[in-house]
mmCIF file of C-alpha atoms in Angstrom:
data_model
loop_
_atom_site.group_PDB
_atom_site.id
_atom_site.type_symbol
_atom_site.label_atom_id
_atom_site.label_comp_id
_atom_site.label_asym_id
_atom_site.label_seq_id
_atom_site.Cartn_x
_atom_site.Cartn_y
_atom_site.Cartn_z
ATOM 1 C CA UNK F 194 67.472 179.656 167.672
ATOM 2 C CA UNK F 195 65.941 178.024 164.552
ATOM 3 C CA UNK F 196 69.113 176.731 164.019
ATOM 4 C CA UNK F 197 69.050 174.602 167.219
ATOM 5 C CA UNK F 198 65.972 173.802 166.728
ATOM 6 C CA UNK F 199 66.581 172.177 163.532
ATOM 7 C CA UNK F 200 69.906 170.494 164.539
ATOM 8 C CA UNK F 201 68.001 168.909 167.571
ATOM 9 C CA UNK F 202 65.356 167.625 165.233
ATOM 10 C CA UNK F 203 67.962 165.927 163.283
ATOM 11 C CA UNK F 204 69.851 164.796 166.170
ATOM 12 C CA UNK F 205 66.800 163.369 167.391
ATOM 13 C CA UNK F 206 65.530 161.835 164.188
ATOM 14 C CA UNK F 207 68.947 160.478 163.940
ATOM 15 C CA UNK F 208 68.887 158.931 167.059
ATOM 16 C CA UNK F 209 65.670 157.451 166.322
ATOM 17 C CA UNK F 210 66.534 155.741 163.197
ATOM 18 C CA UNK F 211 69.601 154.490 164.469
ATOM 19 C CA UNK F 212 68.279 152.523 167.325
ATOM 20 C CA UNK F 213 65.492 151.411 165.090
ATOM 21 C CA UNK F 214 68.169 150.032 162.988
ATOM 22 C CA UNK F 215 69.848 148.540 165.173
ATOM 23 C CA UNK F 216 66.909 147.381 167.194
ATOM 24 C CA UNK F 217 66.166 145.447 163.511
ATOM 25 C CA UNK F 218 69.521 144.455 163.083
ATOM 26 C CA UNK F 219 69.471 142.478 166.701
ATOM 27 C CA UNK F 220 65.771 141.398 166.639
ATOM 28 C CA UNK F 221 66.035 138.443 165.164
ATOM 29 C CA UNK F 222 69.358 137.060 166.320
ATOM 30 C CA UNK F 223 67.343 134.496 168.276
ATOM 31 C CA UNK F 224 66.214 132.998 165.037
ATOM 32 C CA UNK F 225 69.498 133.422 163.287
ATOM 33 C CA UNK F 226 71.470 130.314 162.157
ATOM 34 C CA UNK F 227 74.000 129.494 164.634
ATOM 35 C CA UNK F 228 77.974 130.106 163.565
ATOM 36 C CA UNK F 229 79.232 128.000 161.224
ATOM 37 C CA UNK F 230 81.079 125.178 162.465
ATOM 38 C CA UNK F 231 84.748 124.424 161.299
ATOM 39 C CA UNK F 232 85.092 121.751 158.594
ATOM 40 C CA UNK F 233 87.821 119.333 157.940
ATOM 41 C CA UNK F 234 89.013 120.067 154.264
ATOM 42 C CA UNK F 235 88.621 117.340 151.823
ATOM 43 C CA UNK F 236 90.778 117.054 148.647
ATOM 44 C CA UNK F 237 89.527 115.438 145.411
ATOM 45 C CA UNK F 238 92.418 112.603 146.005
ATOM 46 C CA UNK F 239 90.551 111.844 149.306
ATOM 47 C CA UNK F 240 86.877 111.673 147.463
ATOM 48 C CA UNK F 241 88.193 109.477 144.898
ATOM 49 C CA UNK F 242 89.554 106.876 147.506
ATOM 50 C CA UNK F 243 85.649 106.753 148.871
ATOM 51 C CA UNK F 244 84.015 106.659 145.308
ATOM 52 C CA UNK F 245 83.099 103.096 144.024
ATOM 53 C CA UNK F 246 81.698 102.664 140.281
ATOM 54 C CA UNK F 247 80.147 99.253 139.720
ATOM 55 C CA UNK F 248 78.672 100.363 136.479
ATOM 56 C CA UNK F 249 75.598 98.542 137.756
ATOM 57 C CA UNK F 250 77.652 95.130 138.623
ATOM 58 C CA UNK F 251 75.990 93.529 141.815
ATOM 59 C CA UNK F 252 78.382 92.887 144.704
ATOM 60 C CA UNK F 253 79.160 89.483 143.675
ATOM 61 C CA UNK F 254 79.601 90.426 140.135
ATOM 62 C CA UNK F 255 82.400 93.003 141.219
ATOM 63 C CA UNK F 256 84.196 90.392 143.365
ATOM 64 C CA UNK F 257 84.378 88.372 140.425
ATOM 65 C CA UNK F 258 86.182 91.336 138.619
ATOM 66 C CA UNK F 259 88.179 91.949 141.537
ATOM 67 C CA UNK F 260 89.230 88.063 141.383
ATOM 68 C CA UNK F 261 90.219 88.453 137.796
ATOM 69 C CA UNK F 262 92.387 91.552 138.555
ATOM 70 C CA UNK F 263 94.331 89.836 141.595
ATOM 71 C CA UNK F 264 94.933 86.724 139.152
ATOM 72 C CA UNK F 265 95.771 89.000 136.215
ATOM 73 C CA UNK F 266 98.895 91.094 135.242
ATOM 74 C CA UNK F 267 96.799 94.065 136.647
ATOM 75 C CA UNK F 268 98.308 93.301 140.117
ATOM 76 C CA UNK F 269 95.275 94.319 142.299
ATOM 77 C CA UNK F 270 96.119 93.706 145.873
ATOM 78 C CA UNK F 271 93.146 94.973 147.372
ATOM 79 C CA UNK F 272 90.245 93.459 149.161
ATOM 80 C CA UNK F 273 87.786 91.325 147.279
ATOM 81 C CA UNK F 274 85.184 93.364 148.560
ATOM 82 C CA UNK F 275 82.696 93.756 145.969
ATOM 83 C CA UNK F 276 83.194 97.779 145.588
ATOM 84 C CA UNK F 277 84.930 98.534 142.492
ATOM 85 C CA UNK F 278 86.980 101.508 143.933
ATOM 86 C CA UNK F 279 89.994 103.368 143.105
ATOM 87 C CA UNK F 280 92.369 100.693 143.665
ATOM 88 C CA UNK F 281 90.137 98.256 141.437
ATOM 89 C CA UNK F 282 90.045 100.672 138.565
ATOM 90 C CA UNK F 283 93.451 101.509 139.147
ATOM 91 C CA UNK F 284 94.304 97.337 138.409
ATOM 92 C CA UNK F 285 91.612 97.561 135.607
ATOM 93 C CA UNK F 286 93.266 100.533 134.045
ATOM 94 C CA UNK F 287 96.665 98.547 134.294
ATOM 95 C CA UNK F 288 95.189 95.903 132.464
ATOM 96 C CA UNK F 289 93.271 97.761 129.697
ATOM 97 C CA UNK F 290 96.780 99.828 129.411
ATOM 98 C CA UNK F 291 98.701 96.792 128.707
ATOM 99 C CA UNK F 292 95.989 94.663 126.026
ATOM 100 C CA UNK F 293 93.258 97.364 125.220
ATOM 101 C CA UNK F 294 94.894 100.508 123.914
ATOM 102 C CA UNK F 295 94.260 102.543 127.525
ATOM 103 C CA UNK F 296 96.266 105.569 126.870
ATOM 104 C CA UNK F 297 95.713 107.796 130.202
ATOM 105 C CA UNK F 298 96.845 107.708 133.578
ATOM 106 C CA UNK F 299 96.395 104.916 136.188
ATOM 107 C CA UNK F 300 94.618 107.093 138.669
ATOM 108 C CA UNK F 301 91.792 104.874 139.356
ATOM 109 C CA UNK F 302 88.783 106.945 138.056
ATOM 110 C CA UNK F 303 86.785 105.403 135.270
ATOM 111 C CA UNK F 304 86.392 108.127 133.278
ATOM 112 C CA UNK F 305 85.713 108.355 129.462
ATOM 113 C CA UNK F 306 88.915 106.934 128.571
ATOM 114 C CA UNK F 307 89.006 104.253 130.633
ATOM 115 C CA UNK F 308 85.370 103.285 129.622
ATOM 116 C CA UNK F 309 86.355 103.416 125.844
ATOM 117 C CA UNK F 310 89.172 100.895 126.656
ATOM 118 C CA UNK F 311 86.393 98.794 128.547
ATOM 119 C CA UNK F 312 84.329 99.051 125.355
ATOM 120 C CA UNK F 313 87.194 97.674 123.283
ATOM 121 C CA UNK F 314 87.375 94.916 125.497
ATOM 122 C CA UNK F 315 83.454 94.003 125.710
ATOM 123 C CA UNK F 316 83.587 94.463 122.291
ATOM 124 C CA UNK F 317 85.956 91.768 121.686
ATOM 125 C CA UNK F 318 84.416 88.883 123.184
ATOM 126 C CA UNK F 319 81.543 90.106 125.464
ATOM 127 C CA UNK F 320 78.682 91.086 123.140
ATOM 128 C CA UNK F 321 79.296 94.850 123.340
ATOM 129 C CA UNK F 322 77.968 96.366 119.787
ATOM 130 C CA UNK F 323 77.791 100.036 120.843
ATOM 131 C CA UNK F 324 79.762 102.497 119.714
ATOM 132 C CA UNK F 325 83.357 103.667 121.629
ATOM 133 C CA UNK F 326 82.141 106.641 122.754
ATOM 134 C CA UNK F 327 83.591 106.763 126.420
ATOM 135 C CA UNK F 328 79.837 106.540 128.249
ATOM 136 C CA UNK F 329 79.022 103.705 130.280
ATOM 137 C CA UNK F 330 75.421 103.212 129.166
ATOM 138 C CA UNK F 331 72.987 100.399 129.067
ATOM 139 C CA UNK F 332 74.818 98.447 126.187
ATOM 140 C CA UNK F 333 78.144 98.840 128.359
ATOM 141 C CA UNK F 334 76.864 97.778 131.632
ATOM 142 C CA UNK F 335 74.923 94.781 130.092
ATOM 143 C CA UNK F 336 78.303 93.543 128.494
ATOM 144 C CA UNK F 337 80.415 94.331 131.855
ATOM 145 C CA UNK F 338 77.863 91.849 133.397
ATOM 146 C CA UNK F 339 78.441 89.183 131.172
ATOM 147 C CA UNK F 340 82.060 89.492 131.615
ATOM 148 C CA UNK F 341 81.789 89.577 135.199
ATOM 149 C CA UNK F 342 79.402 86.508 135.073
ATOM 150 C CA UNK F 343 81.820 84.379 132.826
ATOM 151 C CA UNK F 344 83.187 81.465 134.957
ATOM 152 C CA UNK F 345 85.578 80.867 132.523
ATOM 153 C CA UNK F 346 87.640 84.225 133.194
ATOM 154 C CA UNK F 347 87.717 83.885 137.087
ATOM 155 C CA UNK F 348 90.228 82.225 138.747
ATOM 156 C CA UNK F 349 89.443 81.059 142.482
ATOM 157 C CA UNK F 350 90.943 83.850 144.777
#
């Protein structure tokens, strides 16, 4: 008899705990986050196409750079839109490879090696006096703006 009472007590207690746990698990479903929606995967290459890096240049200054790249051996064929994106930086990397010892891939990413070559160029004639460190700091940006403002460098687009 004791076994039956003990068994019923355990079964009853287990049932109560199970119901309570189930109730707690479903009690907040009306407040739960909605089901996640499917998202399209974006590759790093897709993002690089969308990225622009004018290094502090105004839209007009960036257009000047693009005009220069179009008329130079860099072979820029993109839009003159004032946004130095992947295609602009690929053309700039071709220019830097040809004349300023750029030795990395032509990938359109203005990373440290691109910036070092740019700094070598800017040190030659646009007043950059900082170290060739691959960091586009204020000195690099100021010299880049001087390049972008120089009328003798740009030809009509």
